[in-house]
Each structure stands twice: as structure tokens, then as C-alpha cells.
Tab-separated table of C-alpha atoms in Angstrom:
chain	number	residue	atom	x	y	z
A	73	MET	CA	-34.944	27.641	-61.156
A	74	LYS	CA	-31.211	28.444	-59.056
A	75	LYS	CA	-28.827	26.337	-58.647
A	76	THR	CA	-27.091	26.039	-55.528
A	77	THR	CA	-23.450	25.194	-55.513
A	78	ILE	CA	-21.140	24.478	-52.496
A	79	CYS	CA	-17.204	24.628	-53.663
A	80	PHE	CA	-14.440	25.285	-50.950
A	81	LEU	CA	-15.441	24.578	-47.532
A	82	SER	CA	-11.785	26.348	-45.511
A	83	GLY	CA	-12.888	25.465	-41.818
A	84	LEU	CA	-14.522	25.603	-38.895
A	85	LEU	CA	-17.244	28.138	-38.950
A	86	GLY	CA	-15.187	31.195	-36.584
A	87	GLY	CA	-16.727	32.646	-33.512
A	88	ILE	CA	-18.900	29.378	-32.359
A	89	ALA	CA	-17.876	26.983	-29.629
A	90	PHE	CA	-18.480	23.668	-29.069
A	91	SER	CA	-18.553	22.884	-25.300
A	92	HIS	CA	-19.496	19.801	-23.616
A	93	THR	CA	-22.726	19.723	-21.759
A	94	GLY	CA	-22.942	17.104	-19.098
A	95	ILE	CA	-26.460	16.163	-19.868
A	96	ALA	CA	-26.691	14.096	-23.274
A	97	GLN	CA	-28.599	15.410	-26.577
A	98	ASP	CA	-31.333	13.262	-27.909
A	99	LYS	CA	-29.748	13.264	-31.144
A	100	SER	CA	-33.123	11.250	-32.496
A	101	LEU	CA	-34.477	14.373	-32.994
A	102	PHE	CA	-32.502	13.885	-36.863
A	103	GLU	CA	-34.609	12.603	-38.534
A	104	LYS	CA	-33.035	9.517	-40.632
A	105	GLN	CA	-32.912	10.004	-44.158
A	106	VAL	CA	-31.029	8.816	-47.214
A	107	PHE	CA	-30.686	11.322	-50.858
A	108	VAL	CA	-30.118	9.588	-53.738
A	109	SER	CA	-29.461	11.837	-56.982
A	110	THR	CA	-30.158	11.850	-59.973
A	111	GLN	CA	-27.221	10.161	-61.012
A	112	GLY	CA	-28.391	7.163	-58.525
A	113	ASP	CA	-25.669	7.765	-56.195
A	114	SER	CA	-27.311	7.691	-52.727
A	115	MET	CA	-25.844	9.524	-49.182
A	116	PRO	CA	-27.318	9.143	-45.766
A	117	TYR	CA	-28.268	12.806	-44.125
A	118	ARG	CA	-29.604	13.251	-40.542
A	119	ILE	CA	-32.409	16.157	-40.384
A	120	LEU	CA	-33.463	18.374	-38.056
A	121	PHE	CA	-36.344	20.736	-38.216
A	122	PRO	CA	-37.633	23.776	-36.584
A	123	GLU	CA	-39.554	22.668	-33.517
A	124	LYS	CA	-43.942	23.527	-34.394
A	125	TYR	CA	-42.356	23.724	-38.046
A	126	ASP	CA	-44.424	25.500	-40.504
A	127	LYS	CA	-44.158	25.555	-43.884
A	128	SER	CA	-45.346	28.951	-44.324
A	129	ARG	CA	-43.093	30.633	-42.929
A	130	GLN	CA	-39.562	30.006	-44.205
A	131	TYR	CA	-36.664	29.610	-42.088
A	132	PRO	CA	-32.203	29.238	-42.568
A	133	LEU	CA	-30.430	26.095	-43.892
A	134	ILE	CA	-27.720	24.959	-42.255
A	135	VAL	CA	-25.442	22.531	-43.804
A	136	PHE	CA	-22.922	21.061	-41.685
A	137	LEU	CA	-20.331	19.083	-43.332
A	138	HIS	CA	-18.107	16.691	-40.504
A	139	GLY	CA	-14.191	15.967	-40.649
A	140	SER	CA	-12.703	12.510	-41.919
A	141	GLY	CA	-13.332	10.477	-38.905
A	142	GLU	CA	-17.130	10.796	-39.309
A	143	ARG	CA	-17.143	9.424	-42.636
A	144	GLY	CA	-19.327	6.115	-43.411
A	145	THR	CA	-22.619	4.615	-44.123
A	146	ASP	CA	-23.786	4.780	-40.906
A	147	ASN	CA	-25.933	7.867	-40.701
A	148	GLU	CA	-25.115	8.389	-37.429
A	149	LYS	CA	-21.192	9.224	-36.676
A	150	GLN	CA	-21.636	12.641	-38.668
A	151	LEU	CA	-23.594	13.874	-35.449
A	152	ILE	CA	-20.718	12.833	-33.313
A	153	HIS	CA	-19.066	16.320	-33.705
A	154	GLY	CA	-21.705	20.016	-33.729
A	155	ALA	CA	-25.341	18.551	-33.186
A	156	ASP	CA	-25.588	19.206	-29.386
A	157	LEU	CA	-25.217	22.467	-30.634
A	158	PHE	CA	-28.127	22.876	-32.591
A	159	LEU	CA	-30.288	20.923	-29.958
A	160	LYS	CA	-29.455	22.388	-27.023
A	161	PRO	CA	-33.164	24.039	-26.359
A	162	LYS	CA	-32.481	28.187	-26.151
A	163	ASN	CA	-30.508	27.588	-29.665
A	164	ARG	CA	-33.606	25.829	-30.870
A	165	LYS	CA	-35.800	28.512	-29.516
A	166	ASN	CA	-34.328	31.747	-30.208
A	167	PHE	CA	-32.558	30.300	-33.779
A	168	PRO	CA	-34.904	27.863	-35.368
A	169	ALA	CA	-34.118	26.049	-38.842
A	170	ILE	CA	-33.394	23.435	-40.931
A	171	VAL	CA	-30.012	21.594	-40.307
A	172	VAL	CA	-28.822	18.956	-42.517
A	173	PHE	CA	-25.736	16.659	-41.548
A	174	PRO	CA	-24.702	14.542	-44.909
A	175	GLN	CA	-22.354	11.477	-44.233
A	176	CYS	CA	-19.314	11.490	-46.672
A	177	PRO	CA	-18.077	7.663	-48.097
A	178	GLU	CA	-15.173	6.641	-45.789
A	179	ASP	CA	-13.504	6.428	-48.858
A	180	LYS	CA	-14.087	9.868	-50.147
A	181	TYR	CA	-13.481	13.319	-49.260
A	182	TRP	CA	-15.750	16.453	-49.904
A	183	ILE	CA	-13.599	18.697	-51.485
A	184	ASP	CA	-10.690	17.534	-53.939
A	185	ILE	CA	-7.474	19.390	-53.163
A	186	SER	CA	-4.038	18.907	-55.363
A	187	ILE	CA	-1.234	19.900	-53.042
A	188	ARG	CA	1.990	20.476	-54.039
A	189	SER	CA	4.620	21.298	-51.811
A	190	LYS	CA	8.483	22.992	-52.751
A	191	LEU	CA	11.315	23.723	-49.849
A	192	GLY	CA	11.236	27.708	-49.892
A	193	GLY	CA	14.517	29.469	-49.329
A	194	LYS	CA	14.888	28.980	-45.837
A	195	GLY	CA	13.516	25.335	-45.377
A	196	GLU	CA	10.284	26.485	-44.726
A	197	MET	CA	7.228	24.703	-46.351
A	198	ASN	CA	5.458	26.268	-48.889
A	199	PHE	CA	1.695	25.210	-50.156
A	200	GLU	CA	-0.187	25.485	-52.880
A	201	GLU	CA	-3.596	24.242	-53.031
A	202	SER	CA	-5.643	23.666	-56.735
A	203	ILE	CA	-9.215	23.672	-55.714
A	204	LYS	CA	-10.501	21.340	-58.204
A	205	SER	CA	-14.907	21.886	-59.283
A	206	PRO	CA	-16.848	20.274	-56.445
A	207	SER	CA	-15.894	16.590	-55.662
A	208	GLU	CA	-18.483	14.693	-56.760
A	209	GLU	CA	-19.716	13.963	-53.095
A	210	LEU	CA	-20.027	17.733	-52.572
A	211	ALA	CA	-21.996	17.766	-56.063
A	212	ILE	CA	-24.764	15.708	-54.359
A	213	VAL	CA	-24.479	17.972	-51.221
A	214	ASN	CA	-25.161	20.393	-53.469
A	215	GLU	CA	-28.103	18.484	-55.370
A	216	LEU	CA	-29.963	17.890	-51.455
A	217	VAL	CA	-30.102	21.175	-50.505
A	218	ASP	CA	-31.619	22.100	-54.330
A	219	GLN	CA	-34.179	19.969	-53.451
A	220	LEU	CA	-34.324	21.000	-49.879
A	221	ILE	CA	-35.277	24.126	-50.757
A	222	GLN	CA	-37.378	23.227	-53.579
A	223	GLU	CA	-39.489	21.339	-50.896
A	224	GLU	CA	-39.166	22.494	-47.639
A	225	SER	CA	-39.735	25.754	-46.228
A	226	VAL	CA	-35.885	27.308	-46.647
A	227	ASP	CA	-35.267	30.964	-47.123
A	228	THR	CA	-32.848	31.215	-49.489
A	229	ASP	CA	-30.888	34.395	-48.394
A	230	ARG	CA	-30.251	32.298	-45.556
A	231	LEU	CA	-27.958	29.363	-46.983
A	232	TYR	CA	-25.428	28.637	-44.584
A	233	LEU	CA	-22.427	25.946	-43.995
A	234	MET	CA	-20.489	24.958	-41.275
A	235	GLY	CA	-18.292	22.070	-40.592
């Protein structure tokens, strides 16, 4: 069994503009789920399957990690930014994919970063970032991805992380 590891998210995926549309999308199309890790920790997530999902085909898996303002346990706020892009009928038709929006608890973060700053010679700030092993929350996301690969029709050559 291939182990999936997501260790670092560096920012918004370039090239995709999240435009405001006057039409509200039906976010209930993202099914509410709760993943329970092998350690017994749970994480709420929402999943959107392609229209006419066919288990005999393989689909890309897109995992969208929200920002700090969408943390919580309501299994709703993580859809505030980005979900509408995947609900647009044209995108669902032309780019069928399995799309997952996990939700990080309010008091946690996707990644653990230690940032130390020093004043440079001219007063500007220099930052050193030290990335540790995946945070507890990201380890749960990795486990969720592994489970989805086992249970759903995921093309393992097309795994995408964005946020």
C-alpha cells in the first residue's frame, strides 16, 4: 500500500481566480462526513463527487485546505472560500474530480512552523522558516487521503493539494 504524505502547503494555487458570482451555489452537494483516524481523532470534512460518479473510472482527487478563518467543528465554514469554483456546472462537466474540504479545529493549524526573525544590517526583517514533520492535523488529512484512495476511484497520478 502506497503511503501518501502531504508535508507543506505554500499558499494559494496560482492561476485560479475565485470570482464572485451572483448565483449562490448549492453547497449541500458537498456531502458532510467525519473521518476518524487510526489514533481515534476525528476531523469533519466535506466531499463532492463528480456528477454521474462512475466507480469504473478514475478521477483526480483535490484536497482544499482552508485558511485560519474557516477553522472550527461546524463542517460548514471550510466551504466559504473555494467551494463555488468546484460547484460551477461548467467546471463539474469539464473537470470531473473528487473534491475534499477537511476542517481544521479552531485551536490547531495545518502546519507547524517556527519562525525566527533577526534584524538585518539595514533594519529589514529576515525570516527563517523551519518546517517540522506534518502537524497532527495534516497527518489526519494524509490518513484521510489514503482511505479515499483505497475506497474510491482515485487516480493516484492526479492528487492535488490547494488552499
